[in-house]
Coordinates of C-alpha atoms in Angstrom, one line a residue:
Chain A
M1 CA 120.2 110.2 94.6
S2 CA 116.9 111.1 95.5
I3 CA 115.8 112.3 92.3
H4 CA 117.2 109.2 90.3
R5 CA 115.2 107.0 93.0
R6 CA 112.0 108.9 92.2
E7 CA 112.3 108.1 88.5
V8 CA 113.0 104.6 89.1
L9 CA 109.6 104.6 91.0
T10 CA 107.9 106.4 88.5
A11 CA 108.8 104.1 85.8
L12 CA 108.1 101.1 87.9
G13 CA 104.6 102.6 88.7
T14 CA 103.8 103.6 85.3
G15 CA 104.9 100.1 84.1
T16 CA 102.7 98.5 86.7
L17 CA 99.7 100.5 85.9
A18 CA 100.1 100.3 82.1
G19 CA 100.7 96.4 82.4
L20 CA 97.6 95.8 84.5
A21 CA 95.3 97.9 82.6
G22 CA 95.9 95.3 79.7
C23 CA 95.2 92.4 81.8
S24 CA 92.0 93.8 83.7
G25 CA 89.9 94.0 80.3
L26 CA 89.6 90.1 80.7
T27 CA 87.6 90.3 83.6
G28 CA 85.3 93.1 83.1
E29 CA 82.8 91.7 80.8
E30 CA 80.0 91.2 83.3
E31 CA 77.5 93.8 82.9
Q32 CA 77.8 95.8 79.6
S33 CA 75.4 95.4 76.7
A34 CA 74.0 97.4 74.1
G35 CA 71.1 100.2 74.1
V36 CA 69.8 101.9 77.3
A37 CA 68.9 98.8 79.1
G38 CA 71.9 97.1 80.6
E39 CA 73.7 100.2 81.2
T40 CA 75.2 101.8 84.5
L41 CA 74.4 104.9 86.5
T42 CA 77.0 106.1 88.6
L43 CA 75.4 108.4 91.4
T44 CA 77.8 109.9 93.8
T45 CA 76.0 111.1 97.0
T46 CA 76.1 111.5 100.7
T47 CA 76.2 109.3 103.7
S48 CA 73.3 110.5 105.1
T49 CA 70.9 109.5 101.8
Y50 CA 73.1 106.2 101.7
D51 CA 73.3 105.0 105.4
T52 CA 69.5 105.5 106.1
G53 CA 69.0 103.0 103.7
L54 CA 66.7 105.1 101.3
L55 CA 68.3 104.6 98.1
D56 CA 68.5 100.7 98.4
E57 CA 64.8 101.1 99.1
I58 CA 63.9 102.9 96.1
H59 CA 66.1 102.3 93.5
G60 CA 64.8 98.9 92.6
D61 CA 62.0 100.5 90.9
F62 CA 64.2 102.6 88.6
E63 CA 66.1 99.8 87.9
D64 CA 63.3 97.7 86.8
M65 CA 61.9 100.5 85.0
Y66 CA 64.7 101.1 82.9
G67 CA 66.5 97.7 83.0
V68 CA 69.7 99.4 84.4
S69 CA 71.7 99.4 87.4
V70 CA 72.4 102.2 89.7
E71 CA 75.8 102.4 91.7
A72 CA 75.6 104.6 94.7
V73 CA 79.1 105.7 96.2
A74 CA 78.3 107.1 99.3
Q75 CA 81.1 109.9 99.9
G76 CA 79.9 113.2 101.6
T77 CA 79.0 116.1 99.8
G78 CA 82.5 117.3 99.0
A79 CA 83.8 114.2 97.8
A80 CA 81.0 113.4 95.7
L81 CA 81.0 116.9 94.1
E82 CA 85.0 116.2 93.4
S83 CA 84.5 112.9 91.8
A84 CA 81.7 114.6 89.6
R85 CA 84.2 117.3 88.7
N86 CA 86.7 114.5 87.6
G87 CA 84.0 113.0 85.5
D88 CA 83.7 109.8 87.6
A89 CA 80.1 110.4 88.2
D90 CA 77.1 110.7 85.9
V91 CA 74.5 112.3 88.6
V92 CA 75.2 113.8 92.1
M93 CA 72.8 114.0 95.1
V94 CA 73.9 116.2 97.9
H95 CA 73.1 118.7 100.3
A96 CA 75.0 122.0 100.5
R97 CA 73.6 124.4 98.3
G98 CA 76.7 126.8 98.4
L99 CA 78.8 124.0 97.2
E100 CA 76.4 123.0 94.6
D101 CA 76.1 126.3 93.3
E102 CA 79.7 126.5 92.9
F103 CA 79.7 123.1 90.7
M104 CA 77.0 124.5 88.5
S105 CA 78.8 127.8 88.2
D106 CA 82.1 126.3 87.2
G107 CA 80.0 124.4 84.4
Y108 CA 80.3 120.9 85.9
G109 CA 76.6 120.7 86.8
V110 CA 73.5 121.0 84.7
N111 CA 69.8 120.7 85.5
R112 CA 69.6 121.0 89.1
R113 CA 66.4 120.4 91.0
D114 CA 65.3 120.6 94.5
L115 CA 64.9 116.9 95.5
M116 CA 63.8 116.6 99.2
F117 CA 64.6 118.0 102.6
N118 CA 64.7 116.9 106.1
D119 CA 66.6 118.9 108.9
F120 CA 69.4 119.2 111.1
V121 CA 69.3 119.0 114.7
I122 CA 71.9 119.5 117.5
V123 CA 72.2 116.2 119.5
G124 CA 74.0 115.9 123.0
P125 CA 74.4 114.2 126.1
E126 CA 71.0 113.8 128.3
D127 CA 72.7 115.8 131.0
D128 CA 73.1 118.6 129.0
P129 CA 76.3 120.3 130.4
A130 CA 75.8 123.3 128.6
G131 CA 72.2 123.7 129.0
I132 CA 71.1 124.1 125.6
E133 CA 67.8 122.1 125.6
G134 CA 64.9 123.9 124.3
T135 CA 67.0 126.8 123.0
E136 CA 64.8 128.7 120.4
S137 CA 68.0 129.7 118.5
A138 CA 70.5 127.3 116.6
T139 CA 73.4 130.0 116.9
E140 CA 72.6 130.8 120.7
A141 CA 72.8 127.0 121.4
L142 CA 76.4 127.0 119.7
V143 CA 77.6 130.1 121.7
A144 CA 76.3 128.5 124.9
I145 CA 78.4 125.1 124.1
A146 CA 81.4 127.2 123.0
D147 CA 81.2 129.3 126.4
A148 CA 80.8 126.2 128.5
E149 CA 83.7 124.6 126.4
A150 CA 81.6 121.6 126.3
P151 CA 83.0 118.8 123.9
F152 CA 81.7 119.3 120.6
V153 CA 82.1 116.6 117.8
S154 CA 82.5 118.3 114.3
R155 CA 82.4 116.0 111.2
G156 CA 85.6 118.0 109.7
D157 CA 85.2 116.3 106.3
N158 CA 84.1 118.9 104.1
S159 CA 80.5 117.2 103.9
G160 CA 77.0 119.0 103.5
T161 CA 76.6 118.6 107.4
H162 CA 80.1 120.0 108.0
T163 CA 79.5 122.9 105.8
K164 CA 76.3 123.8 107.6
E165 CA 77.9 123.6 110.8
L166 CA 80.6 125.9 110.0
N167 CA 78.0 128.2 108.7
L168 CA 76.4 128.1 111.6
W169 CA 79.4 129.0 113.8
E170 CA 80.0 131.8 111.6
E171 CA 76.4 133.1 112.1
A172 CA 77.1 132.6 115.8
G173 CA 80.2 134.7 115.7
V174 CA 82.1 132.2 117.4
D175 CA 85.3 130.8 115.8
P176 CA 85.5 127.3 117.4
G177 CA 88.8 125.7 118.7
G178 CA 90.4 124.3 121.7
D179 CA 90.4 120.9 123.2
W180 CA 86.5 120.9 123.3
Y181 CA 86.1 121.1 119.6
Q182 CA 87.1 118.0 117.9
E183 CA 87.2 117.6 114.1
T184 CA 86.7 113.6 113.5
G185 CA 87.1 113.4 109.8
T186 CA 84.5 110.8 109.6
G187 CA 80.9 110.1 108.4
M188 CA 77.7 111.4 110.3
G189 CA 77.4 107.8 111.8
E190 CA 80.9 107.7 113.0
A191 CA 80.6 111.4 114.4
L192 CA 77.2 110.3 116.5
N193 CA 79.4 107.1 118.0
N194 CA 82.3 109.3 118.8
A195 CA 79.9 111.8 120.5
T196 CA 78.3 109.0 122.4
Q197 CA 81.6 107.8 123.6
Q198 CA 82.7 111.2 124.7
G199 CA 79.3 112.6 126.1
A200 CA 79.5 115.5 123.4
Y201 CA 77.3 117.4 121.4
T202 CA 77.1 117.3 117.7
L203 CA 75.2 118.6 114.5
S204 CA 73.3 115.7 112.9
D205 CA 71.1 115.2 110.2
R206 CA 67.8 114.2 111.4
G207 CA 67.7 111.1 108.9
T208 CA 71.1 109.6 110.2
F209 CA 70.0 110.4 113.7
I210 CA 66.9 108.6 113.7
S211 CA 68.1 105.7 111.8
Q212 CA 70.9 105.2 114.6
R213 CA 69.4 106.3 117.5
S214 CA 69.1 102.8 119.1
E215 CA 72.9 102.3 118.7
I216 CA 73.6 105.7 120.4
D217 CA 72.9 107.5 123.6
L218 CA 72.3 111.2 122.5
V219 CA 69.1 112.9 122.5
I220 CA 67.7 116.0 120.5
L221 CA 68.1 119.3 122.1
V222 CA 67.8 121.9 119.6
Q223 CA 64.9 120.9 117.0
G224 CA 64.9 121.7 113.3
P225 CA 62.6 123.2 111.3
I226 CA 60.4 119.9 110.9
E227 CA 59.9 120.0 114.7
D228 CA 59.2 123.9 114.5
G229 CA 63.0 124.7 115.1
P230 CA 64.6 127.6 113.5
E231 CA 64.9 127.7 109.8
I232 CA 68.3 127.9 109.6
L233 CA 68.6 124.2 110.6
S234 CA 66.8 123.1 107.4
N235 CA 68.8 120.6 105.1
P236 CA 67.5 120.5 101.6
Y237 CA 68.9 117.7 99.1
G238 CA 69.7 118.7 95.6
I239 CA 70.3 116.5 92.6
M240 CA 72.2 117.5 89.3
A241 CA 73.5 115.9 86.1
V242 CA 77.0 115.9 85.2
N243 CA 77.6 118.2 82.4
P244 CA 78.0 116.3 79.1
G245 CA 79.5 119.2 77.5
V246 CA 82.2 119.0 80.0
H247 CA 82.7 115.2 80.3
E248 CA 81.7 113.6 77.3
N249 CA 81.8 110.0 78.8
A250 CA 79.2 111.1 81.3
N251 CA 76.0 108.9 80.8
Y252 CA 74.1 112.0 80.6
D253 CA 70.6 110.2 79.3
L254 CA 70.8 107.9 81.7
A255 CA 71.4 110.8 84.5
M256 CA 68.3 112.6 83.1
A257 CA 66.1 109.7 83.1
Y258 CA 67.2 109.1 86.7
I259 CA 66.5 112.8 87.5
G260 CA 63.1 112.7 85.9
W261 CA 62.3 109.5 87.9
I262 CA 63.2 110.6 91.1
T263 CA 61.5 114.0 90.8
S264 CA 58.5 112.0 89.7
P265 CA 55.3 112.0 91.8
E266 CA 55.6 108.3 92.3
A267 CA 59.3 108.2 93.3
Q268 CA 58.7 111.4 95.5
E269 CA 55.8 109.5 97.3
A270 CA 58.2 106.5 97.8
I271 CA 60.6 109.0 99.5
S272 CA 58.0 110.4 101.8
E273 CA 56.8 106.9 102.5
Y274 CA 60.3 105.6 103.8
Q275 CA 60.4 105.1 107.2
M276 CA 62.8 104.1 110.0
N277 CA 62.1 103.3 113.4
G278 CA 58.4 104.6 112.8
E279 CA 59.4 108.3 111.7
Q280 CA 59.7 109.7 108.2
L281 CA 63.2 110.6 107.2
F282 CA 62.8 112.7 104.1
F283 CA 60.2 115.0 103.0
P284 CA 59.9 115.3 99.1
E285 CA 59.8 118.8 97.3
A286 CA 60.3 118.3 93.8
V287 CA 56.6 118.0 93.0
S288 CA 54.9 121.3 93.4
E289 CA 52.4 123.6 91.7
D290 CA 54.6 126.7 92.0
S291 CA 57.3 127.6 89.6
D292 CA 60.5 127.9 91.5
F293 CA 62.9 128.9 89.2
Q294 CA 65.7 129.3 91.6
Q295 CA 66.0 125.5 91.8
Y296 CA 67.5 125.5 88.5
V297 CA 70.3 128.1 88.9
P298 CA 72.8 129.0 91.4
E299 CA 71.0 130.7 94.4
G300 CA 70.3 134.6 93.9
W301 CA 70.9 134.1 90.0
S302 CA 69.2 136.2 87.6
S303 CA 69.8 137.1 84.0
E304 CA 70.4 140.8 84.7
S305 CA 73.1 140.3 87.5
S306 CA 75.2 137.3 85.7
D307 CA 77.9 138.1 83.5
G308 CA 78.7 134.2 83.0
Chain B
M1 CA 96.4 85.4 77.2
P2 CA 98.2 83.5 79.6
V3 CA 97.3 85.5 82.2
E4 CA 93.5 84.3 81.8
S5 CA 94.5 80.8 82.2
V6 CA 95.9 81.3 85.8
V7 CA 93.2 83.8 86.7
Q8 CA 90.4 81.2 85.9
P9 CA 91.7 78.5 88.6
A10 CA 92.0 81.2 90.9
A11 CA 88.3 82.6 90.4
A12 CA 87.3 78.9 90.3
L13 CA 88.5 78.3 93.9
V14 CA 86.1 81.5 95.0
G15 CA 83.0 79.5 94.3
P16 CA 83.1 76.7 97.1
V17 CA 84.6 79.2 99.7
V18 CA 82.0 81.5 99.0
V19 CA 79.1 78.5 99.5
L20 CA 81.0 77.7 102.8
T21 CA 80.7 81.0 104.3
E22 CA 77.4 81.6 103.4
S23 CA 76.2 78.6 105.3
A24 CA 78.5 79.4 108.3
V25 CA 76.8 82.8 108.4
A26 CA 73.4 81.6 108.0
L27 CA 73.9 79.8 111.7
V28 CA 74.0 83.1 113.2
D29 CA 70.9 85.5 112.8
L30 CA 72.1 88.6 111.2
P31 CA 70.4 91.8 109.7
F32 CA 71.7 90.9 106.3
R33 CA 70.1 90.6 102.9
E34 CA 70.1 87.2 101.3
G35 CA 73.2 86.9 99.3
Y36 CA 75.0 90.1 100.8
V37 CA 77.4 88.5 102.7
S38 CA 78.6 85.9 100.3
S39 CA 78.6 88.7 97.5
I40 CA 81.3 90.7 99.6
V41 CA 83.2 87.4 100.5
Y42 CA 83.2 86.7 96.7
V43 CA 84.3 90.2 95.9
S44 CA 87.1 90.1 98.5
L45 CA 88.3 86.8 97.3
Y46 CA 87.9 87.7 93.6
V47 CA 90.0 90.9 93.8
S48 CA 92.7 89.7 96.2
L49 CA 93.2 86.1 94.6
I50 CA 93.6 87.8 91.3
A51 CA 95.9 90.7 92.6
V52 CA 98.2 88.3 94.2
T53 CA 98.3 85.8 91.4
L54 CA 99.1 88.4 89.0
S55 CA 101.5 89.9 91.3
T56 CA 103.2 86.7 92.2
L57 CA 103.4 86.3 88.1
F58 CA 105.4 89.3 88.2
S59 CA 107.4 89.4 91.5
V60 CA 108.7 85.7 91.3
P61 CA 110.6 86.2 88.1
V62 CA 111.7 89.5 89.4
A63 CA 113.1 88.1 92.5
I64 CA 114.7 85.2 90.6
F65 CA 116.4 87.7 88.2
L66 CA 117.7 90.2 91.2
G67 CA 118.6 87.0 93.0
F68 CA 120.8 85.4 90.1
T69 CA 122.4 88.6 88.5
D70 CA 124.7 91.4 89.8
F71 CA 124.2 94.8 88.1
P72 CA 125.1 98.2 89.2
G73 CA 122.1 99.9 91.1
K74 CA 120.9 96.4 92.4
G75 CA 121.1 97.9 96.0
L76 CA 118.9 100.6 94.9
V77 CA 116.3 98.5 93.4
K78 CA 116.1 96.3 96.5
S79 CA 115.6 99.4 98.4
V80 CA 112.8 100.7 96.4
I81 CA 111.1 97.2 96.9
N82 CA 111.5 97.2 100.9
T83 CA 110.2 100.8 100.9
G84 CA 107.2 99.7 98.7
M85 CA 106.3 97.2 101.7
G86 CA 105.6 100.2 103.7
F87 CA 104.0 102.0 101.2
P88 CA 100.6 103.4 102.9
S89 CA 97.5 101.8 101.0
V90 CA 95.5 105.0 100.8
V91 CA 98.6 106.7 99.1
V92 CA 98.3 103.5 96.5
G93 CA 94.5 104.2 96.4
L94 CA 95.3 107.8 95.2
L95 CA 97.6 107.1 93.1
V96 CA 95.3 104.6 91.2
L97 CA 92.8 107.0 91.4
F98 CA 94.6 109.7 89.6
A99 CA 95.5 106.9 86.9
V100 CA 92.0 105.5 86.4
S101 CA 89.7 108.7 87.0
N102 CA 88.4 109.9 84.0
Q103 CA 90.9 112.9 83.9
G104 CA 93.7 110.3 84.5
P105 CA 95.7 108.6 82.0
L106 CA 93.7 105.5 81.9
G107 CA 90.6 107.4 81.9
S108 CA 89.1 106.1 78.7
L109 CA 89.2 102.7 80.2
E110 CA 86.4 103.5 82.5
L111 CA 87.8 101.7 85.3
I112 CA 86.9 103.9 88.3
F113 CA 84.6 102.2 90.7
T114 CA 85.3 98.6 89.2
K115 CA 86.9 95.7 90.8
E116 CA 89.6 96.0 88.1
A117 CA 90.6 98.9 89.8
M118 CA 90.6 97.5 93.2
I119 CA 92.9 94.6 91.4
M120 CA 95.3 97.4 90.4
S121 CA 95.6 98.8 93.7
Q122 CA 96.0 95.6 95.6
F123 CA 98.6 94.6 92.9
V124 CA 100.7 97.6 93.7
L125 CA 100.3 96.8 97.4
A126 CA 101.1 93.2 97.1
T127 CA 104.0 93.2 94.8
P128 CA 106.6 94.7 97.1
P129 CA 106.3 92.1 100.0
I130 CA 106.1 89.1 97.6
T131 CA 109.1 90.4 95.7
A132 CA 111.1 91.2 98.8
I133 CA 110.3 87.8 100.7
S134 CA 110.8 85.9 97.7
L135 CA 114.3 87.6 97.3
A136 CA 115.2 86.8 100.6
A137 CA 114.3 83.4 100.2
I138 CA 116.0 82.8 97.1
T139 CA 119.3 84.5 98.3
G140 CA 118.8 82.4 101.5
V141 CA 119.5 79.3 99.5
S142 CA 122.8 78.1 100.2
D143 CA 125.6 78.8 97.3
D144 CA 126.6 75.1 97.4
V145 CA 123.2 74.1 96.1
R146 CA 123.6 76.4 93.2
D147 CA 127.3 75.4 92.5
A148 CA 126.4 71.7 92.8
A149 CA 123.5 72.1 90.2
R150 CA 126.0 73.5 88.0
V151 CA 128.6 71.1 88.5
L152 CA 126.2 68.0 88.0
G153 CA 125.9 69.5 84.5
G154 CA 123.0 71.6 84.9
T155 CA 122.2 74.6 82.9
R156 CA 121.6 78.2 84.4
L157 CA 117.9 77.3 84.2
D158 CA 118.2 73.9 86.1
A159 CA 120.1 75.7 88.7
A160 CA 117.5 78.3 89.1
L161 CA 114.6 75.8 89.5
V162 CA 116.8 73.7 92.0
V163 CA 117.1 77.0 94.2
L164 CA 113.2 77.8 93.5
K165 CA 112.5 74.5 94.8
E166 CA 114.6 74.9 97.8
A167 CA 113.0 78.2 98.4
R168 CA 109.6 77.4 97.9
Y169 CA 108.6 77.6 101.6
G170 CA 109.9 81.4 101.7
I171 CA 108.1 82.0 98.5
A172 CA 104.9 80.3 99.9
T173 CA 105.1 82.8 102.9
A174 CA 105.8 85.7 100.4
I175 CA 102.7 84.9 98.6
L176 CA 100.7 84.6 101.9
A177 CA 102.1 87.8 103.0
G178 CA 100.8 89.5 100.0
F179 CA 97.4 87.9 100.2
G180 CA 97.4 89.1 103.6
R181 CA 98.3 92.6 102.7
A182 CA 95.8 92.5 100.0
I183 CA 92.8 91.3 101.5
S184 CA 92.9 93.1 104.9
E185 CA 93.5 96.3 103.2
V186 CA 90.5 98.9 103.2
G187 CA 91.7 102.4 102.3
S188 CA 92.8 102.0 98.7
V189 CA 89.8 99.8 97.9
L190 CA 87.4 102.2 99.4
I191 CA 88.8 105.1 97.4
V192 CA 89.2 103.2 93.8
G193 CA 85.9 100.8 94.1
G194 CA 83.5 103.2 95.9
N195 CA 82.0 100.3 98.2
I196 CA 79.1 99.9 96.0
T197 CA 76.5 97.1 96.3
S198 CA 73.5 97.1 94.0
S199 CA 70.0 98.1 95.5
D200 CA 69.1 94.4 96.2
G201 CA 72.2 93.9 98.3
I202 CA 74.6 92.3 96.2
S203 CA 77.9 93.7 96.1
K204 CA 79.7 94.9 93.3
T205 CA 82.7 96.7 94.8
R206 CA 82.2 96.2 98.4
T207 CA 84.8 93.9 100.1
L208 CA 84.7 92.5 103.8
T209 CA 87.1 95.4 104.7
T210 CA 84.8 98.0 103.3
A211 CA 82.0 96.3 104.5
I212 CA 83.2 96.4 108.1
Q213 CA 84.1 100.1 107.7
L214 CA 80.5 100.9 106.6
E215 CA 78.9 99.0 109.7
A216 CA 81.1 100.6 111.8
R217 CA 80.4 103.8 110.5
Q218 CA 76.6 103.3 111.1
G219 CA 77.5 102.2 114.8
Q220 CA 76.3 98.5 114.3
Y221 CA 79.9 97.3 115.9
E222 CA 78.2 93.6 116.5
T223 CA 77.7 92.9 112.9
A224 CA 80.9 94.6 112.1
M225 CA 82.6 92.2 114.5
V226 CA 80.9 89.3 112.7
L227 CA 82.1 90.3 109.5
G228 CA 85.5 90.7 111.0
G229 CA 85.2 87.2 112.0
V230 CA 84.5 86.1 108.6
L231 CA 87.5 87.8 107.1
V232 CA 90.0 86.3 109.6
A233 CA 88.3 82.7 109.1
L234 CA 89.0 83.6 105.3
V235 CA 92.4 84.4 105.7
L236 CA 93.0 81.2 108.0
A237 CA 91.3 79.0 105.4
V238 CA 93.8 80.4 102.6
N239 CA 96.8 80.1 104.9
A240 CA 95.7 76.3 105.5
V241 CA 95.2 75.6 101.8
V242 CA 98.7 77.0 101.0
V243 CA 100.4 75.3 103.8
R244 CA 98.8 72.2 102.7
F245 CA 100.0 72.4 99.3
G246 CA 103.4 73.2 100.7
D247 CA 103.5 69.9 102.5
Q248 CA 102.3 67.9 99.6
G249 CA 105.2 69.1 97.7
V250 CA 107.7 67.8 100.2
Q251 CA 106.2 64.4 100.1
R252 CA 106.5 63.9 96.4

C-alpha cells in the first residue's frame, strides 16, 4: 500500500515539474542577450561578505565595466561550496581554507586567489561571567568558557565561522557539549542576536560584528590579529572559479573576468575603503609584490608530495 | 499558449499594487534603497500570483473530475492530496532544487536561482490546498442541484457548470488559501530562489518573506516588522479583491 502511494506521488510530482518547466520558459526572457554583455554571473558566497554590504557596494563597478549583472547568493561557506559542486554557481567567495582545498582537490574549483582578510573575535556579554577579557590566547579563552559552563552560541551551520570555531575547540582540547553549548544553525547576524538575548559568548567575524554592533549588546573580549590578537583568529577569504571541465555550463569567462577584476588594484582599494560605523571591515591581500604560490593550490601542496 | 493569456492579466495586476505599496512605504522613513521595497513586492506578487493562477488552472479541473467521477483508488488520491496540504515547504524547496539544479533532470533549463524555480515550488505548495478545498466545495453542493440540472435537460457539462457556480465561494476560498500559502512561504523560495538582489538593490528573487528573513538575520527587527506589515497588507488587499469579485458574481 505504502509503496503504491509513493509511486503515485512520484508520478504526480514528476508530471507537475515537467509541466511547469514547459510554462516557465514563457516568463523568463528579461535579461538574456548575446555576447558577454548582458550575461549573468552567479556568485555563491558567505553571509559575512553579503550582510556587511560590501558586495553591493563594489559590484556596481564590475557590472558597469562589463555590462553584466552579478547575482550574489549569500549561503554560508559550506552551502556556497555545495551549490558550486552542483554546478549552480560560476564563482565562489568563501572563508574556510580547509573546505576550499577539498573543493579544489576534488576538481570542482580552479584558479584560486587569496582575496582579502579580516579576523575573528570572541564576543560576549559585558559582565564576562567566564572572565576571558584580555586573554592573549583564543584557546585558553574557550577553555575558560567551557570550565565556567558559560553559555556559548555556535553557528552550527557548516559555515566558515563554524568551521573555525570547531578547529579552535579542537586546538583547545575541549569537546564542547552540554546545556551551555548551543548550536543555532543560523547565520552570523542571527547568532549574534541569539547571543545577545541569552548573554552568551560566540565567535564572530569582525566584519559582521562591526556592521551589527548598534543592534546588539555584546563586546569584543578576545581580539583577533588585526588588533594584535592571536594569529589563530585570522580570517582569510579566497575566491575560486568553478571548473568548466566539470560543469560545462559554468560561465567560466565571466568568472575569470570577475576574479581578475576583484583582485585588481582598483577593486582591492575599494575593498579597503569600505567602511561601516567608521571602521574598515576587510583588508585586501590579492595585490602583492611577493609570489605567494600557495594561494593557487591546496595548502601544503607541492608537486613532489602530490600524486593527484 | 493559453497559459500565457492567463498569466498576463495576473502579472498586469501587479503594477498598480506595487505603486500603492511604494507610496505607502515612502510615508515611513526607512533605510531602504530606492525601488527596493517595490521590487520585492513585485517579485512576491509576480511569483505567487502566477503560481496560484497555474495551480488553479490545474487544481479546479482535477477537483471537478474527482467530484464527478468514481473510480477505484479515489480515496487514495484524495488522501494524497490532503497529505500534500501539510507538506513542509522546505522539503518542496529541496525537491525543486534537486530537479532544477545543474545536476538534476531539468538542469539544462538553468532555472536555479530564478523566479521560475520559485514559481515551481509555490505551484507544488499551492496545488494541494486549492484542489482539496475546491473538491470539498464541489462535493458539498447538494446532489439535488446536479439532478435538477440533468432533469431539466442539461448535459453533463451543464451540470458541472451549475455545480461550479454553486461552489464558487468555496473555490474562491480555496484559491485564497493557496495564495496565502504561496505568498507567506519562506523556506522553499529561499532555497531555490537564492534571495538575490542586484547590487543597486533591485530584487531579482527576493520576496517579502525572504527579505524579512534577511533583516531578522541582521538584527534589524524594526525594518523586518515593517516589511511584515507590508506583507500582511498585501494579503489583506488580495483577499478583499477576491471577495469583491465574489460579491459581484452574486449580483449578476
